[in-house]
CSV table of C-alpha atoms and ligand atoms in Angstrom, one decimal:
chain,number,residue,atom,x,y,z
A,1,UNK,CA,-55.9,-2.5,108.7
A,2,UNK,CA,-58.8,-1.4,106.5
A,3,UNK,CA,-58.8,-2.5,102.9
A,4,UNK,CA,-61.4,-0.5,100.9
A,5,UNK,CA,-63.3,2.7,100.8
A,6,UNK,CA,-67.0,3.1,100.0
A,7,UNK,CA,-68.3,6.5,99.1
A,8,UNK,CA,-71.7,8.1,99.0
A,9,UNK,CA,-71.8,10.6,96.1
A,10,UNK,CA,-74.2,13.5,96.8
A,11,UNK,CA,-72.8,15.6,99.7
A,12,UNK,CA,-69.5,13.6,99.9
A,13,UNK,CA,-67.9,13.8,96.5
A,14,UNK,CA,-69.8,16.8,95.3
A,15,UNK,CA,-72.6,19.1,96.5
A,16,UNK,CA,-75.5,18.2,94.2
A,17,UNK,CA,-78.1,18.6,97.1
A,18,UNK,CA,-78.7,22.2,96.0
A,19,UNK,CA,-79.6,21.1,92.5
A,20,UNK,CA,-81.9,18.3,93.7
A,21,UNK,CA,-83.5,20.9,95.9
A,22,UNK,CA,-84.1,23.4,93.1
A,23,UNK,CA,-85.6,20.7,90.8
A,24,UNK,CA,-87.8,19.2,93.5
A,25,UNK,CA,-89.0,22.6,94.8
A,26,UNK,CA,-90.0,23.6,91.2
A,27,UNK,CA,-91.8,20.3,90.6
A,28,UNK,CA,-93.6,20.5,93.9
A,29,UNK,CA,-94.7,24.1,93.2
A,30,UNK,CA,-96.4,22.9,90.0
A,31,UNK,CA,-98.4,20.5,92.2
A,32,UNK,CA,-99.3,23.2,94.7
A,33,UNK,CA,-96.8,21.9,97.3
A,34,UNK,CA,-94.2,24.2,99.0
A,35,UNK,CA,-91.1,22.6,100.3
A,36,UNK,CA,-88.3,24.3,102.2
A,37,UNK,CA,-84.6,23.5,103.0
A,38,UNK,CA,-85.5,21.8,106.3
A,39,UNK,CA,-87.8,19.4,104.5
A,40,UNK,CA,-85.1,18.9,101.8
A,41,UNK,CA,-82.8,17.5,104.5
A,42,UNK,CA,-85.1,14.5,104.8
A,43,UNK,CA,-84.7,13.7,101.1
A,44,UNK,CA,-80.9,13.3,101.3
A,45,UNK,CA,-79.9,9.7,100.4
A,46,UNK,CA,-83.4,8.8,99.5
A,47,UNK,CA,-84.2,7.4,96.0
A,48,UNK,CA,-85.9,9.5,93.3
A,49,UNK,CA,-89.3,7.7,93.6
A,50,UNK,CA,-89.2,7.6,97.4
A,51,UNK,CA,-88.4,11.3,97.4
A,52,UNK,CA,-91.4,12.0,95.2
A,53,UNK,CA,-93.6,9.9,97.5
A,54,UNK,CA,-92.3,11.9,100.6
A,55,UNK,CA,-93.1,15.2,98.8
A,56,UNK,CA,-96.6,14.1,97.8
A,57,UNK,CA,-97.3,12.9,101.4
A,58,UNK,CA,-96.0,16.2,102.8
A,59,UNK,CA,-98.5,18.0,100.5
A,60,UNK,CA,-101.3,15.5,101.4
A,61,UNK,CA,-101.5,14.3,97.8
A,62,UNK,CA,-100.2,10.7,98.4
A,63,UNK,CA,-103.1,9.2,96.5
A,64,UNK,CA,-103.5,11.9,93.8
A,65,UNK,CA,-101.5,10.2,91.1
A,66,UNK,CA,-101.2,6.9,89.4
A,67,UNK,CA,-97.9,5.0,89.2
A,68,UNK,CA,-97.5,6.1,85.5
A,69,UNK,CA,-98.2,9.7,86.4
A,70,UNK,CA,-95.6,9.6,89.2
A,71,UNK,CA,-93.1,8.2,86.8
A,72,UNK,CA,-93.7,11.1,84.5
A,73,UNK,CA,-93.3,13.6,87.4
A,74,UNK,CA,-90.1,11.9,88.5
A,75,UNK,CA,-88.8,12.1,85.0
A,76,UNK,CA,-89.7,15.8,84.8
A,77,UNK,CA,-87.7,16.5,88.0
A,78,UNK,CA,-84.7,14.5,86.6
A,79,UNK,CA,-84.8,16.4,83.3
A,80,UNK,CA,-84.5,19.7,85.2
A,81,UNK,CA,-81.8,18.2,87.6
A,82,UNK,CA,-79.7,17.0,84.6
A,83,UNK,CA,-79.9,20.4,83.0
A,84,UNK,CA,-78.7,22.1,86.2
A,85,UNK,CA,-75.7,19.7,86.1
A,86,UNK,CA,-74.6,20.8,82.6
A,87,UNK,CA,-71.7,22.9,83.8
A,88,UNK,CA,-70.4,20.5,86.5
A,89,UNK,CA,-66.6,20.1,86.4
A,90,UNK,CA,-63.6,19.2,88.5
A,91,UNK,CA,-64.1,22.6,90.2
A,92,UNK,CA,-67.2,21.1,91.8
A,93,UNK,CA,-65.4,18.4,93.8
A,94,UNK,CA,-65.8,19.0,97.5
A,95,UNK,CA,-62.7,20.2,99.3
A,96,UNK,CA,-60.0,17.5,99.9
A,97,UNK,CA,-61.8,14.9,97.7
A,98,UNK,CA,-59.3,14.8,94.8
A,99,UNK,CA,-56.3,14.6,97.1
A,100,UNK,CA,-57.9,11.9,99.2
A,101,UNK,CA,-58.6,9.8,96.1
A,102,UNK,CA,-55.1,10.2,94.9
A,103,UNK,CA,-53.7,9.1,98.3
A,104,UNK,CA,-56.0,6.0,98.2
A,105,UNK,CA,-54.7,5.2,94.7
A,106,UNK,CA,-51.1,5.5,95.9
A,107,UNK,CA,-51.9,3.2,98.8
A,108,UNK,CA,-53.7,0.8,96.4
A,109,UNK,CA,-56.9,1.0,98.5
A,110,UNK,CA,-59.8,0.1,96.1
A,111,UNK,CA,-62.8,2.5,96.1
A,112,UNK,CA,-66.4,2.1,95.1
A,113,UNK,CA,-69.6,4.2,95.0
A,114,UNK,CA,-72.7,3.5,97.1
A,115,UNK,CA,-75.1,6.1,95.9
A,116,UNK,CA,-78.9,6.0,95.4
A,117,UNK,CA,-78.4,8.2,92.3
A,118,UNK,CA,-79.0,6.8,88.9
A,119,UNK,CA,-77.0,9.8,87.6
A,120,UNK,CA,-73.8,8.8,89.5
A,121,UNK,CA,-71.7,7.5,86.5
A,122,UNK,CA,-72.5,10.7,84.5
A,123,UNK,CA,-71.7,13.0,87.5
A,124,UNK,CA,-68.4,11.2,88.3
A,125,UNK,CA,-67.4,11.5,84.6
A,126,UNK,CA,-68.1,15.2,84.6
A,127,UNK,CA,-66.1,15.7,87.8
A,128,UNK,CA,-63.2,13.9,86.2
A,129,UNK,CA,-62.9,11.2,88.9
A,130,UNK,CA,-64.5,8.1,87.3
A,131,UNK,CA,-61.1,6.4,87.0
A,132,UNK,CA,-60.7,6.2,90.8
A,133,UNK,CA,-63.6,3.9,91.3
A,134,UNK,CA,-63.5,0.2,90.7
A,135,UNK,CA,-67.3,-0.1,90.8
A,136,UNK,CA,-70.4,2.0,91.0
A,137,UNK,CA,-73.4,0.1,92.5
A,138,UNK,CA,-76.4,0.3,90.2
A,139,UNK,CA,-79.3,1.4,92.4
A,140,UNK,CA,-81.7,-0.4,90.0
A,141,UNK,CA,-80.3,-3.7,91.4
A,142,UNK,CA,-81.2,-2.9,95.0
A,143,UNK,CA,-84.3,-4.3,96.8
A,144,UNK,CA,-84.1,-1.7,99.6
A,145,UNK,CA,-82.7,1.8,99.9
A,146,UNK,CA,-80.6,3.4,102.7
A,147,UNK,CA,-80.7,3.0,105.7
A,148,UNK,CA,-80.7,-0.7,104.7
A,149,UNK,CA,-77.1,-1.9,104.5
A,150,UNK,CA,-77.6,-3.6,101.1
A,151,UNK,CA,-76.0,-0.9,98.9
A,152,UNK,CA,-72.9,-0.7,101.2
A,153,UNK,CA,-72.4,-4.5,101.3
A,154,UNK,CA,-72.7,-4.7,97.5
A,155,UNK,CA,-70.2,-1.8,97.1
A,156,UNK,CA,-67.7,-3.5,99.4
A,157,UNK,CA,-68.0,-7.0,97.7
A,158,UNK,CA,-67.8,-5.4,94.2
A,159,UNK,CA,-64.2,-4.4,95.0
A,160,UNK,CA,-63.3,-7.6,96.8
A,161,UNK,CA,-63.4,-6.2,100.3
A,162,UNK,CA,-65.3,-7.7,103.3
A,163,UNK,CA,-67.6,-5.1,104.9
A,164,UNK,CA,-65.8,-5.4,108.2
A,165,UNK,CA,-62.6,-4.3,106.4
A,166,UNK,CA,-64.2,-1.3,104.7
A,167,UNK,CA,-64.7,2.3,105.6
A,168,UNK,CA,-67.9,4.1,104.5
A,169,UNK,CA,-68.2,7.9,103.9
A,170,UNK,CA,-71.6,9.5,104.2
A,171,UNK,CA,-73.2,12.9,104.7
A,172,UNK,CA,-76.7,11.7,105.6
A,173,UNK,CA,-78.0,10.1,108.7
A,174,UNK,CA,-79.7,7.3,106.7
A,175,UNK,CA,-76.3,6.5,105.1
A,176,UNK,CA,-74.4,6.4,108.4
A,177,UNK,CA,-77.1,3.9,109.7
A,178,UNK,CA,-76.6,1.8,106.6
A,179,UNK,CA,-72.8,1.7,106.9
A,180,UNK,CA,-73.0,0.7,110.6
A,181,UNK,CA,-75.6,-2.0,109.8
A,182,UNK,CA,-73.2,-3.3,107.1
A,183,UNK,CA,-70.6,-3.7,109.9
A,184,UNK,CA,-68.3,-1.0,108.5
A,185,UNK,CA,-66.4,1.9,110.0
A,186,UNK,CA,-68.4,5.0,109.3
A,187,UNK,CA,-66.9,8.4,108.6
A,188,UNK,CA,-69.6,11.2,108.7
A,189,UNK,CA,-69.0,14.3,106.6
A,190,UNK,CA,-70.9,17.4,107.8
A,191,UNK,CA,-70.1,20.8,109.2
A,192,UNK,CA,-73.6,21.5,110.4
A,193,UNK,CA,-75.5,18.3,111.3
A,194,UNK,CA,-74.5,15.8,114.0
A,195,UNK,CA,-74.4,12.4,112.4
A,196,UNK,CA,-75.5,10.0,115.1
A,197,UNK,CA,-73.5,6.7,115.2
A,198,UNK,CA,-70.6,7.8,113.0
A,199,UNK,CA,-67.2,6.5,114.3
A,200,UNK,CA,-65.6,9.7,113.2
A,201,UNK,CA,-67.1,13.0,112.0
A,202,UNK,CA,-65.3,15.7,110.0
A,203,UNK,CA,-66.4,18.8,108.3
A,204,UNK,CA,-64.6,18.0,105.1
A,205,UNK,CA,-62.2,15.5,103.5
A,206,UNK,CA,-59.3,18.0,104.0
A,207,UNK,CA,-59.2,16.7,107.6
A,208,UNK,CA,-58.6,13.1,106.6
A,209,UNK,CA,-55.3,11.3,105.9
A,210,UNK,CA,-55.6,7.9,104.1
A,211,UNK,CA,-52.7,6.2,105.9
A,212,UNK,CA,-53.9,7.2,109.3
A,213,UNK,CA,-57.4,6.2,108.6
A,214,UNK,CA,-56.6,2.7,107.3
A,215,UNK,CA,-54.1,1.9,110.1
A,216,UNK,CA,-56.2,2.9,113.2
B,1,LIG,C1,-79.1,10.5,96.4
B,1,LIG,C2,-79.5,11.9,96.8
B,1,LIG,O1,-77.7,10.4,96.4
B,1,LIG,O2,-79.6,10.2,95.2
B,1,LIG,C3,-81.0,12.1,96.8
B,1,LIG,O3,-79.0,12.2,98.1
B,1,LIG,C4,-81.5,11.6,95.4
B,1,LIG,O4,-81.3,13.4,97.1
B,1,LIG,C5,-81.0,10.2,95.1
B,1,LIG,O5,-82.9,11.7,95.4
B,1,LIG,C6,-81.5,9.7,93.7
B,1,LIG,O6,-80.8,10.5,92.7
B,1,LIG,P1,-81.2,10.5,91.2
B,1,LIG,O7,-80.0,11.2,90.6
B,1,LIG,O8,-81.2,9.0,90.8
B,1,LIG,O9,-82.5,11.1,91.0
B,2,LIG,MG1,-75.3,12.0,100.4
C-alpha cells in the first residue's frame, strides 16, 4: 500500500505554463530572441535561472550577460509572471484536483509539493489548497534540479514517507525521470505528450481514484 503523494505544481495542480510562456516570450523579445510553444515545452519543470540560460543559448547569447545582469533579467520575468497570476483563484485548479486532494485527506494520505517554482506557496494559497499540503520543498535548498531525484526524495521525507512508498504526479518528462530515479511510482498527467517511463498516464486527475491508486 502506498503512503504518501508528491505533487508537481505547474501543469499538475494548475496550468501556469501559459503564464510562464507569456512572461518568457516577452522578456526574450526584448533581447531579440523569439521563442515558440515547442521551445516552451523544454522549459517545463526547469528552474527560473536554468530557463533563462536555455533561452539565451537558444538565441546564441549565452555569453552576452554577467551573472548580475542575468539575475535582473530573471527578476523582470518573474515580476511580469506574478502580475499575470493576480486573478488566480480556485477556479484555476485543474480538473479533478480538488476532489483528489479531499479524497487523500479523507484517507489520511499525506501530500507534499515538489516544484521548482519559488512562487509555489503563493500560488497554492491563491488556489485555496494550501491546507492540503504537509510540506512544500523550498527549491533554494536543492543542489540539483529535475530530472535529479533530490526534490522528490526531500518531498517524501518531509511528510515522513519513504520514497518507495510514495506516488509522484508530474506533467513533464524531466519530472517523471526524477520520480522514477527516486524509486517512486510515477503518475504522468498529459493529454498530448507521451511521458516515457510513467507507470500510469492519464489526461487529468478526474480519471484517478485515491483508494484504487494506493492499494494497487
Ligand atoms: C516549474 C515550471 O514548476 O517552476 C517552470 O514548470 C518554471 O516553467 C519553474 O521555470 C520555476 O518557477 P518560478 O516560479 O520559481 O520562476
Ligand atoms: Mg510541471
